[in-house]
Coordinates of C-alpha atoms in Angstrom, one line a residue:
M28 CA -25.1 -0.5 17.0
R29 CA -27.8 -0.4 14.9
K30 CA -26.1 -0.5 11.2
I31 CA -23.7 -3.0 12.8
K32 CA -26.4 -5.4 13.5
Q33 CA -27.7 -4.8 10.3
L34 CA -24.8 -5.7 8.3
L35 CA -24.6 -9.0 10.4
A36 CA -27.5 -9.7 9.9
S37 CA -27.2 -9.0 6.0
I38 CA -23.7 -11.5 5.8
Y39 CA -25.2 -14.1 7.3
D40 CA -28.8 -14.0 5.2
E41 CA -30.5 -12.9 8.4
K42 CA -29.5 -16.8 9.8
L43 CA -27.5 -15.6 12.9
N44 CA -29.7 -15.8 16.1
A45 CA -29.9 -12.9 19.0
E46 CA -27.2 -14.6 20.9
A47 CA -24.5 -14.7 18.1
I48 CA -25.3 -10.8 17.4
E49 CA -25.1 -10.1 21.1
A50 CA -21.4 -11.8 21.2
F51 CA -20.4 -9.1 18.6
I52 CA -22.3 -6.3 20.2
S53 CA -20.8 -7.3 23.4
V54 CA -17.1 -7.1 22.5
I55 CA -17.8 -3.6 20.4
E56 CA -19.5 -1.8 24.1
K57 CA -16.5 -3.4 25.8
S58 CA -13.6 -2.0 23.4
K59 CA -15.5 1.3 23.2
K60 CA -15.1 2.1 26.9
T61 CA -11.1 1.5 26.8
I62 CA -10.0 3.3 23.5
A63 CA -9.0 6.5 24.6
T64 CA -7.0 7.3 21.8
R65 CA -8.4 10.4 20.0
R66 CA -7.7 10.0 15.9
K67 CA -7.1 13.1 13.3
E68 CA -10.4 13.9 11.6
G69 CA -9.8 13.3 8.1
W70 CA -6.3 14.6 6.5
D71 CA -4.6 17.0 5.0
E72 CA -1.5 18.4 3.4
T73 CA 0.8 17.8 5.9
D74 CA 0.1 14.0 6.1
V75 CA 2.8 11.9 4.2
V76 CA 3.0 8.2 5.2
L77 CA 6.5 6.1 5.8
I78 CA 6.0 2.9 4.6
T79 CA 8.5 0.5 6.9
Y80 CA 9.0 -3.0 8.1
A81 CA 9.8 -3.0 12.1
D82 CA 13.1 -4.9 11.7
Q83 CA 14.0 -2.7 9.0
F84 CA 17.3 -1.7 10.7
H85 CA 19.1 -3.6 13.2
H86 CA 21.8 -2.9 15.8
Q87 CA 23.8 -5.0 18.3
D88 CA 21.2 -7.0 20.8
E89 CA 18.8 -3.6 20.6
K90 CA 14.9 -4.3 19.7
T91 CA 14.5 -3.2 16.1
L92 CA 11.4 -1.5 16.9
K93 CA 13.5 0.5 19.1
T94 CA 16.2 1.0 16.4
L95 CA 13.8 2.2 13.7
D96 CA 12.1 4.5 16.3
G97 CA 16.0 6.1 16.9
F98 CA 16.5 6.6 12.9
Y99 CA 13.0 7.9 12.6
Q100 CA 13.6 10.1 15.5
N101 CA 16.8 11.7 13.9
W102 CA 16.1 11.1 10.3
L103 CA 12.4 10.9 9.3
K104 CA 10.3 12.8 11.9
D105 CA 10.3 16.1 10.2
T106 CA 9.6 14.4 6.9
F107 CA 6.9 11.9 7.9
S108 CA 3.4 12.3 9.9
H109 CA 2.6 8.9 9.8
I110 CA 4.4 5.1 9.7
H111 CA 3.1 2.0 8.2
L112 CA 4.5 -0.7 10.0
L113 CA 4.5 -4.1 7.5
P114 CA 3.0 -7.0 9.8
F115 CA 5.2 -6.3 13.2
Y116 CA 3.2 -9.7 14.6
P117 CA 5.5 -13.3 14.8
W118 CA 5.0 -14.8 11.4
S119 CA 6.5 -18.1 9.2
S120 CA 6.6 -16.5 5.5
D121 CA 6.3 -13.6 2.8
D122 CA 8.3 -11.4 5.5
G123 CA 5.6 -10.8 7.9
F124 CA 2.3 -11.8 5.7
S125 CA 1.6 -15.3 7.0
V126 CA 0.9 -14.2 10.6
I127 CA 1.3 -16.7 13.6
D128 CA -0.5 -14.3 16.0
Y129 CA -2.3 -11.6 15.3
H130 CA -2.2 -10.5 19.0
Q131 CA 1.6 -10.7 19.7
V132 CA 4.8 -8.6 18.3
D133 CA 7.2 -10.4 16.8
P134 CA 9.9 -10.7 19.7
V135 CA 12.3 -9.9 17.4
A136 CA 11.0 -6.4 16.8
G137 CA 10.3 -5.6 20.7
D138 CA 6.3 -5.8 22.2
W139 CA 3.4 -3.7 22.8
S140 CA 5.5 -1.1 25.1
D141 CA 7.7 -0.4 21.9
I142 CA 4.8 0.0 19.6
A143 CA 3.1 2.7 22.0
R144 CA 6.7 4.6 22.2
L145 CA 7.1 5.1 18.7
K146 CA 3.4 6.0 18.7
Q147 CA 4.2 9.1 21.1
S148 CA 6.0 10.9 18.1
T149 CA 4.1 9.6 15.4
K150 CA 1.0 7.9 14.0
L151 CA 0.5 4.7 13.8
M152 CA -0.7 2.4 10.3
F153 CA -1.2 -1.4 11.3
D154 CA -1.9 -4.4 8.7
F155 CA -4.9 -6.3 9.3
V156 CA -4.0 -9.3 7.3
C157 CA -7.8 -10.4 7.0
N158 CA -7.6 -12.9 4.8
H159 CA -5.3 -15.7 5.9
I160 CA -3.5 -16.8 8.4
S161 CA -0.7 -18.7 9.2
A162 CA -0.1 -22.3 8.9
K163 CA 2.0 -22.3 11.7
S164 CA -0.4 -20.7 13.7
E165 CA -2.6 -22.3 16.7
W166 CA -5.7 -21.6 15.0
F167 CA -4.3 -23.8 12.0
K168 CA -2.7 -26.2 14.1
G169 CA -5.7 -26.7 16.0
Y170 CA -7.5 -27.2 12.9
L171 CA -5.7 -29.9 12.0
A172 CA -5.7 -31.5 15.6
C173 CA -9.6 -32.2 15.4
D174 CA -10.1 -29.5 17.7
P175 CA -14.0 -28.5 17.6
Q176 CA -13.1 -24.8 18.7
Y177 CA -11.7 -24.6 15.0
N178 CA -14.2 -26.4 13.1
N179 CA -14.7 -24.7 10.3
F180 CA -12.4 -22.1 10.3
F181 CA -10.9 -22.7 7.3
I182 CA -12.2 -24.2 3.8
S183 CA -11.6 -27.9 3.0
E184 CA -12.7 -28.5 -1.1
D185 CA -13.3 -31.8 -2.9
P186 CA -10.6 -31.5 -5.8
A187 CA -12.4 -32.7 -8.4
T188 CA -14.4 -29.3 -8.0
D189 CA -14.4 -27.0 -10.7
L190 CA -12.8 -24.1 -9.5
S191 CA -11.6 -22.8 -13.0
G192 CA -13.5 -19.7 -12.4
V193 CA -11.5 -18.6 -9.2
T194 CA -9.5 -15.5 -9.9
R195 CA -5.8 -16.4 -9.2
P196 CA -3.4 -13.8 -8.2
R197 CA -0.2 -16.1 -8.8
A198 CA 0.7 -18.9 -10.5
L199 CA 0.5 -21.9 -7.4
P200 CA -2.5 -24.3 -6.5
L201 CA -5.7 -22.9 -5.4
L202 CA -6.1 -25.9 -3.0
S203 CA -3.2 -27.5 -0.5
P204 CA -3.3 -31.3 0.8
F205 CA -3.2 -31.1 4.3
T206 CA -3.6 -34.6 6.8
L207 CA -5.4 -34.6 9.7
A208 CA -5.1 -35.9 13.2
D209 CA -7.7 -38.5 12.4
G210 CA -5.8 -39.7 9.3
R211 CA -8.4 -37.9 6.7
Q212 CA -6.7 -35.9 4.2
E213 CA -8.5 -32.2 3.1
H214 CA -7.4 -30.0 0.7
I215 CA -7.3 -26.2 2.0
W216 CA -8.0 -23.0 0.4
T217 CA -5.0 -21.4 -0.1
T218 CA -5.1 -18.5 -2.0
F219 CA -1.4 -17.0 -2.2
S220 CA 0.5 -20.2 -0.7
D221 CA 0.4 -23.2 1.3
D222 CA 1.4 -21.6 4.2
Q223 CA -1.3 -18.7 4.0
I224 CA -4.5 -20.6 5.0
D225 CA -7.3 -18.5 3.9
L226 CA -9.5 -17.6 6.9
N227 CA -13.4 -19.2 6.3
F228 CA -15.6 -15.7 7.3
A229 CA -18.9 -18.0 6.4
N230 CA -18.5 -19.0 9.8
P231 CA -19.4 -16.2 12.0
V232 CA -17.2 -17.8 14.7
V233 CA -13.8 -16.7 12.5
L234 CA -15.7 -13.4 11.6
L235 CA -15.9 -12.4 15.8
A236 CA -12.0 -13.6 15.8
M237 CA -11.3 -11.2 13.1
V238 CA -13.3 -8.6 14.8
N239 CA -11.2 -9.1 18.0
V240 CA -8.2 -8.6 16.2
L241 CA -9.6 -5.3 14.3
L242 CA -10.7 -4.0 17.8
H243 CA -6.9 -5.1 19.7
Y244 CA -5.2 -2.9 16.8
L245 CA -7.6 0.2 17.4
Q246 CA -6.9 -0.7 20.9
E247 CA -3.0 -0.3 20.6
G248 CA -3.7 2.9 18.5
A249 CA -3.8 2.3 15.0
D250 CA -4.7 5.1 13.4
Y251 CA -5.0 3.9 9.6
V252 CA -5.8 0.1 9.0
R253 CA -4.8 -1.5 5.8
L254 CA -7.0 -4.4 5.1
D255 CA -4.6 -6.4 3.4
A256 CA -6.0 -8.7 0.2
V257 CA -9.4 -7.8 1.3
G258 CA -10.4 -8.9 -1.7
Y259 CA -10.9 -12.3 -1.4
M260 CA -12.4 -12.7 1.8
W261 CA -15.4 -14.4 1.0
K262 CA -15.7 -17.3 -1.5
T263 CA -18.3 -18.7 -3.2
V264 CA -17.7 -22.0 -5.4
G265 CA -18.6 -21.2 -9.2
T266 CA -18.0 -17.1 -8.7
S267 CA -14.9 -15.3 -9.3
C268 CA -14.4 -15.7 -5.5
I269 CA -13.2 -11.4 -5.9
H270 CA -15.2 -9.0 -5.3
L271 CA -18.2 -10.3 -4.1
E272 CA -20.8 -8.7 -2.5
K273 CA -20.4 -10.4 1.0
T274 CA -16.9 -9.1 1.1
H275 CA -18.0 -5.7 0.4
Q276 CA -20.5 -6.1 3.4
L277 CA -17.8 -6.9 5.7
V278 CA -15.7 -4.0 4.7
K279 CA -19.0 -2.1 5.7
L280 CA -18.7 -4.0 8.8
F281 CA -15.2 -3.0 9.7
R282 CA -15.8 0.4 8.4
A283 CA -18.8 0.6 10.9
I284 CA -17.0 -1.0 14.3
A285 CA -14.1 1.6 13.7
D286 CA -16.5 4.3 13.6
E287 CA -18.6 3.4 16.4
V288 CA -15.3 2.8 18.4
A289 CA -12.7 4.7 17.2
P290 CA -13.9 7.5 14.9
G291 CA -11.2 9.2 12.9
T292 CA -9.5 5.6 12.2
V293 CA -9.1 5.8 8.3
L294 CA -9.4 2.0 6.9
I295 CA -7.5 1.1 3.6
T296 CA -8.0 -1.5 1.0
E297 CA -5.5 -3.3 -0.4
T298 CA -7.0 -4.4 -3.7
N299 CA -4.2 -4.9 -6.8
V300 CA -6.3 -5.2 -9.5
P301 CA -7.9 -2.9 -12.2
H302 CA -9.1 0.6 -11.4
K303 CA -12.5 0.1 -11.6
D304 CA -12.9 -2.7 -9.1
N305 CA -10.4 -0.9 -7.1
I306 CA -12.7 2.0 -6.2
S307 CA -15.3 0.1 -5.4
Y308 CA -14.3 0.3 -2.0
L309 CA -14.6 3.4 -1.8
G310 CA -18.5 2.5 -1.6
N311 CA -20.6 5.2 -1.6
G312 CA -18.2 7.3 -0.1
Y313 CA -19.4 7.1 3.5
D314 CA -19.9 3.3 3.9
E315 CA -16.6 1.5 3.2
A316 CA -13.3 2.5 3.0
Q317 CA -12.0 6.1 3.4
M318 CA -8.8 5.4 1.0
V319 CA -8.0 2.9 -1.8
Y320 CA -4.0 2.1 -2.8
Q321 CA -3.8 4.1 -6.3
F322 CA -2.2 0.9 -8.0
P323 CA -2.4 2.2 -11.4
L324 CA 0.1 4.9 -10.2
P325 CA 3.3 3.0 -9.8
P326 CA 3.1 1.6 -13.3
L327 CA 2.1 4.5 -15.4
V328 CA 4.6 7.4 -14.0
L329 CA 7.2 4.8 -15.3
H330 CA 5.3 3.8 -18.5
A331 CA 5.2 7.7 -18.7
V332 CA 9.0 8.2 -18.2
H333 CA 10.2 5.1 -20.2
T334 CA 8.0 6.4 -23.2
G335 CA 8.9 10.4 -22.7
K336 CA 4.9 10.7 -22.9
A337 CA 2.4 11.7 -20.9
T338 CA -0.5 10.8 -23.0
A339 CA -1.5 7.4 -21.1
L340 CA -1.0 8.9 -17.4
S341 CA -3.0 12.1 -18.1
Q342 CA -5.7 10.2 -19.4
W343 CA -6.3 7.7 -16.6
A344 CA -5.3 10.5 -14.3
A345 CA -8.7 12.8 -15.6
S346 CA -10.5 9.5 -14.3
L347 CA -10.1 10.4 -10.9
N348 CA -12.1 13.3 -10.0
E349 CA -15.2 11.1 -10.5
G350 CA -13.4 8.5 -8.4
A351 CA -13.3 9.8 -4.8
K352 CA -16.7 10.9 -3.3
G353 CA -18.2 12.2 0.1
N354 CA -15.4 11.4 3.0
T355 CA -12.9 9.4 0.4
T356 CA -9.4 10.1 -1.1
W357 CA -6.4 7.9 -2.4
F358 CA -3.4 6.4 -0.9
N359 CA -1.1 7.0 -3.2
F360 CA 2.5 5.3 -3.2
L361 CA 5.6 4.6 -6.3
S362 CA 7.3 1.7 -4.4
S363 CA 6.4 -0.8 -2.0
H364 CA 7.1 -3.9 -0.2
D365 CA 5.6 -5.8 -2.9
G366 CA 6.5 -5.4 -6.4
I367 CA 5.1 -3.3 -9.2
G368 CA 1.2 -5.0 -10.2
L369 CA 0.9 -4.9 -13.6
N370 CA -3.0 -6.0 -13.7
P371 CA -4.3 -2.1 -12.9
L372 CA -3.2 -1.0 -16.1
R373 CA -5.3 -3.4 -17.9
G374 CA -8.1 -1.6 -19.3
I375 CA -5.9 1.4 -19.2
L376 CA -3.2 0.2 -21.7
P377 CA -3.2 -2.3 -24.7
E378 CA -1.7 -5.0 -23.6
D379 CA 1.2 -5.2 -25.8
E380 CA 2.3 -1.4 -24.2
I381 CA 2.0 -3.3 -20.8
L382 CA 4.2 -6.5 -22.0
S383 CA 7.0 -4.0 -23.7
L384 CA 7.2 -2.2 -20.5
V385 CA 7.9 -5.9 -18.7
E386 CA 10.4 -6.7 -20.9
Q387 CA 12.2 -3.6 -20.7
L388 CA 12.5 -3.5 -17.3
Q389 CA 13.7 -6.8 -17.4
R390 CA 16.1 -6.0 -20.1
E391 CA 17.7 -3.5 -17.2
G392 CA 17.6 -6.2 -14.6
A393 CA 14.2 -6.7 -13.5
L394 CA 12.1 -9.5 -12.0
V395 CA 8.6 -11.2 -12.9
N396 CA 6.2 -12.9 -11.2
W397 CA 3.3 -14.5 -13.2
K398 CA -0.1 -15.8 -12.6
N399 CA -2.5 -18.6 -14.2
N400 CA -5.5 -17.3 -16.7
P401 CA -8.6 -19.1 -16.8
D402 CA -7.8 -20.3 -20.2
G403 CA -4.4 -22.0 -19.3
T404 CA -2.2 -19.4 -20.2
R405 CA -0.3 -16.9 -18.1
S406 CA 0.3 -13.9 -17.7
P407 CA 3.0 -11.1 -15.9
Y408 CA 1.2 -9.1 -12.9
E409 CA 4.1 -7.8 -10.5
M410 CA 7.5 -6.6 -11.7
N411 CA 10.0 -7.4 -8.8
V412 CA 12.7 -4.0 -8.8
T413 CA 13.3 -0.8 -7.0
Y414 CA 11.6 2.1 -8.1
M415 CA 15.0 3.6 -8.7
D416 CA 16.1 1.3 -10.8
A417 CA 13.0 0.7 -12.6
L418 CA 13.1 4.4 -13.8
N419 CA 16.3 3.7 -14.9
Q420 CA 19.0 2.3 -17.4
R421 CA 21.7 0.0 -15.9
D422 CA 24.5 2.4 -17.1
S423 CA 22.8 5.7 -16.3
S424 CA 24.8 7.9 -14.3
D425 CA 23.6 8.9 -11.2
D426 CA 22.8 12.7 -12.1
E427 CA 20.1 10.9 -14.5
R428 CA 19.0 7.9 -11.9
L429 CA 18.5 11.3 -9.2
A430 CA 16.5 13.2 -12.0
R431 CA 14.5 10.8 -12.8
F432 CA 13.8 9.6 -9.5
T433 CA 12.9 13.3 -8.1
L434 CA 10.8 13.7 -11.3
A435 CA 8.6 10.4 -10.2
H436 CA 8.3 11.6 -6.5
A437 CA 7.0 15.1 -7.6
I438 CA 4.6 13.4 -9.7
L439 CA 3.3 11.8 -6.1
L440 CA 3.8 14.1 -3.7
A441 CA 1.5 16.6 -6.5
F442 CA -1.2 13.8 -6.8
P443 CA -4.4 14.3 -4.7
G444 CA -4.7 12.5 -1.9
V445 CA -2.4 11.3 0.8
P446 CA 1.0 10.1 -0.5
A447 CA 3.2 7.3 0.8
I448 CA 6.9 6.5 0.5
Y449 CA 8.7 3.6 1.1
I450 CA 11.9 3.2 2.9
Q451 CA 14.0 2.1 0.5
S452 CA 12.9 5.0 -2.1
I453 CA 14.1 7.3 0.5
L454 CA 17.1 5.5 1.3
G455 CA 18.2 5.6 -2.5
S456 CA 18.2 1.9 -2.5
R457 CA 19.0 -0.5 -5.9
N458 CA 18.1 -3.9 -6.7
D459 CA 19.1 -6.2 -3.8
Y460 CA 19.9 -9.6 -5.9
A461 CA 22.3 -11.1 -2.8
G462 CA 18.6 -10.9 -1.2
V463 CA 16.9 -12.9 -4.0
E464 CA 19.4 -15.4 -3.9
R465 CA 20.1 -16.2 -0.3
L466 CA 16.2 -16.1 0.6
G467 CA 15.0 -17.5 -3.4
Y468 CA 12.0 -15.2 -3.7
N469 CA 11.8 -12.2 -6.3
R470 CA 10.2 -9.6 -3.9
A471 CA 13.3 -9.6 -2.0
I472 CA 15.4 -7.7 -4.5
N473 CA 13.5 -4.4 -2.8
R474 CA 13.1 -5.6 0.7
Q475 CA 16.7 -5.3 2.1
K476 CA 17.4 -5.0 5.7
Y477 CA 20.2 -2.9 7.1
S478 CA 22.5 -2.6 9.3
L479 CA 22.2 1.2 11.4
T480 CA 26.1 1.9 11.8
E481 CA 26.6 1.2 8.1
I482 CA 22.9 2.7 6.3
E483 CA 23.6 6.0 8.6
A484 CA 27.6 6.3 7.1
Q485 CA 26.5 5.9 3.6
L486 CA 23.6 8.7 4.5
N487 CA 26.3 10.7 6.0
T488 CA 28.6 10.3 2.8
E489 CA 28.5 13.7 0.9
G490 CA 27.6 13.4 -2.3
S491 CA 26.2 9.7 -2.2
L492 CA 23.5 9.0 -4.3
R493 CA 21.7 7.8 -1.2
Q494 CA 22.4 11.2 0.5
R495 CA 21.2 13.1 -2.6
V496 CA 18.0 11.3 -2.5
Y497 CA 17.4 11.6 1.0
Q498 CA 17.8 15.1 0.9
Q499 CA 16.0 15.8 -2.2
L500 CA 12.6 14.0 -1.3
A501 CA 12.9 15.4 2.3
H502 CA 12.8 18.7 0.3
L503 CA 10.3 17.9 -1.9
V504 CA 7.7 16.6 1.4
A505 CA 8.6 20.0 3.2
V506 CA 7.5 22.0 0.6
R507 CA 4.4 20.1 -0.1
K508 CA 3.4 20.1 3.5
S509 CA 3.5 24.1 3.7
Q510 CA 1.2 24.1 0.9
A511 CA -2.8 24.1 1.2
A512 CA -3.0 23.5 -2.7
F513 CA -1.7 20.3 -2.6
H514 CA -4.2 19.7 0.2
P515 CA -5.9 15.6 -0.4
D516 CA -9.0 16.9 -2.0
S517 CA -8.3 20.3 -3.5
Q518 CA -9.3 20.9 -6.9
F519 CA -6.9 19.0 -9.5
T520 CA -7.2 20.3 -13.5
L521 CA -5.0 18.7 -15.9
S522 CA -3.7 19.9 -19.6
S523 CA -2.1 18.5 -22.5
E524 CA -0.3 21.6 -24.1
N525 CA 2.9 19.4 -24.6
D526 CA 3.0 15.4 -24.6
A527 CA 6.4 15.4 -23.3
V528 CA 4.9 17.6 -20.2
F529 CA 2.8 16.4 -17.1
A530 CA 1.1 19.5 -16.2
M531 CA -1.3 19.7 -13.6
E532 CA -3.1 22.1 -11.3
R533 CA -4.2 22.2 -7.6
C534 CA -6.1 25.0 -6.4
S535 CA -6.8 25.1 -2.7
A536 CA -10.2 26.0 -1.4
S537 CA -8.5 29.8 -0.5
G538 CA -7.7 30.0 -4.0
E539 CA -3.7 29.6 -3.9
R540 CA -2.9 27.7 -6.9
I541 CA -0.1 25.7 -7.8
L542 CA 0.9 24.8 -11.6
A543 CA 3.0 21.5 -11.7
L544 CA 5.1 20.8 -14.7
F545 CA 6.9 17.5 -15.1
N546 CA 9.3 16.8 -18.3
L547 CA 9.2 13.1 -19.2
S548 CA 11.8 13.6 -21.7
N549 CA 15.3 13.4 -22.0
A550 CA 15.0 16.4 -24.1
I551 CA 14.8 20.6 -23.4
Q552 CA 10.7 20.8 -24.1
A553 CA 9.2 24.7 -24.4
Y554 CA 5.9 24.8 -22.1
P555 CA 3.5 28.0 -23.0
L556 CA 3.3 30.1 -19.0
S557 CA 0.3 32.4 -18.7
N558 CA 0.7 35.8 -17.5
Y559 CA 1.7 35.7 -14.1
E560 CA 4.7 35.9 -11.8
F561 CA 5.4 32.4 -10.7
N562 CA 7.2 31.5 -7.6
E563 CA 8.7 28.2 -7.8
L564 CA 8.6 26.4 -4.6
I565 CA 11.4 23.6 -5.4
T566 CA 14.4 26.3 -5.9
G567 CA 12.7 28.8 -4.5
Q568 CA 13.4 31.1 -8.3
V569 CA 10.8 33.6 -9.3
I570 CA 10.0 33.3 -12.9
K571 CA 8.4 35.7 -15.2
G572 CA 5.0 34.0 -17.4
D573 CA 3.8 34.9 -20.4
Q574 CA 7.0 32.6 -22.3
L575 CA 7.4 29.7 -23.8
Y576 CA 9.1 28.4 -20.9
Q577 CA 12.2 26.0 -22.1
M578 CA 12.0 22.8 -19.2
Q579 CA 15.2 20.9 -19.1
P580 CA 15.6 17.0 -19.4
Y581 CA 13.6 15.2 -16.5
Q582 CA 13.0 19.1 -14.7
V583 CA 10.1 20.2 -12.4
L584 CA 8.5 22.6 -11.6
W585 CA 6.2 23.6 -9.1
L586 CA 5.1 27.2 -9.7
H587 CA 3.1 29.1 -7.1
Y588 CA 1.0 31.9 -8.3

């Protein structure tokens, strides 16, 4: 507990009294006695995460968590070791990320017993939406009612204050006006929307309330905890209000608490920002997050496939050996409930190449979200599109779609770190324009929900794109899970024999090696193979070395030797 006390003292500049510190220690000690579930220590090649909503599938009058559990048992149990359940709490907007009550399960999805049942057959990842809460929450309603219990729970700021230096993730007002019960109008800090009210962590009562939320999730069995929008937690006027030292101290506190009460818990920070800022949340390798989202990977893989060149992807990937250190690794993904972030490309690709990629994707039907810059201009920060359609042209054949999609996910699964696959990806989903029109926001394009009967019928349709994608990705995951060289921490090296071929080698601690080759182009590429006899893991073929191997367009080779 000494470390926890030190962090609390540091966060509040030694001004927190002994009684307040004891309130934190008391709730932590109490939770420590009640959390019995043991977590897996570390990670290995068998860890593969499914990202999904709790209400992803509906069936008659059944609670959606029960339906999801049935779908997982029938279709996904052998493929995924973990399920990242996107926010399953009562919510008011943003598909769950405007949380009304952190401690309850959305009644549409079920209750905590449904979470417990799902946990019997898989490990779970929960969202800790730590930066903001719904405007419809009891906390904010109490604040507006002038209930003294909620004094200083939120941040009121004079709209005349110069906030031009604050980093803005979206093209929306930073301050939103609200009228209190006593007639006063206040302008409240809302980083993401006027329904997502930023919490005031400068108030230790707020921090204690959020620590209770974290402890509750650990009690309910969360193995992984995703810290949503974590970079914005602490605000200091006159700064950028992102990645501040106090924010890092809060992450260190959450880590210390999880280590104390539920060893083996993995904290994952979600910071859709340039790579240097992203990896800062790994701390010294032992005191902050165990994993960070690998945000540059999705747009860089897209860029590589669209250009047919591995240069930018290879140059960036070569830097990864210097990023993860200590007891840390990467959380890798290509697609998620959010769009494809562009900010992580800045500093890796020139701005004109980023804009060119955006224009290409827009021509093929992708949507774009914008952010405001301090100089009054705006920039694209996110592309909204399914990864299937992001990789392909409108007139592509299903065979070409499958080839490019397989190539991208084979890169994901071969990368150092723990891979995560979004439910829309393994279902082979296309852009949901009807959902965008119905719901009124761009991100709906990649958040389609399904009738269980309809989606199972499509997956069972022989030769359909959905079925072929499902079978191919499940096969790739099965191969990955059987190879020690794909351990998240195994040695990772790159080569550059051919600019159109992305080439990496993974080597296990016991000396097993896999040479992974990816032809990014739509043309045959010759790649020189060493004088070994290779076992190609995806097809089971034996390939003789000491030759210029002719790789077909978008072909993938996982060569074991």
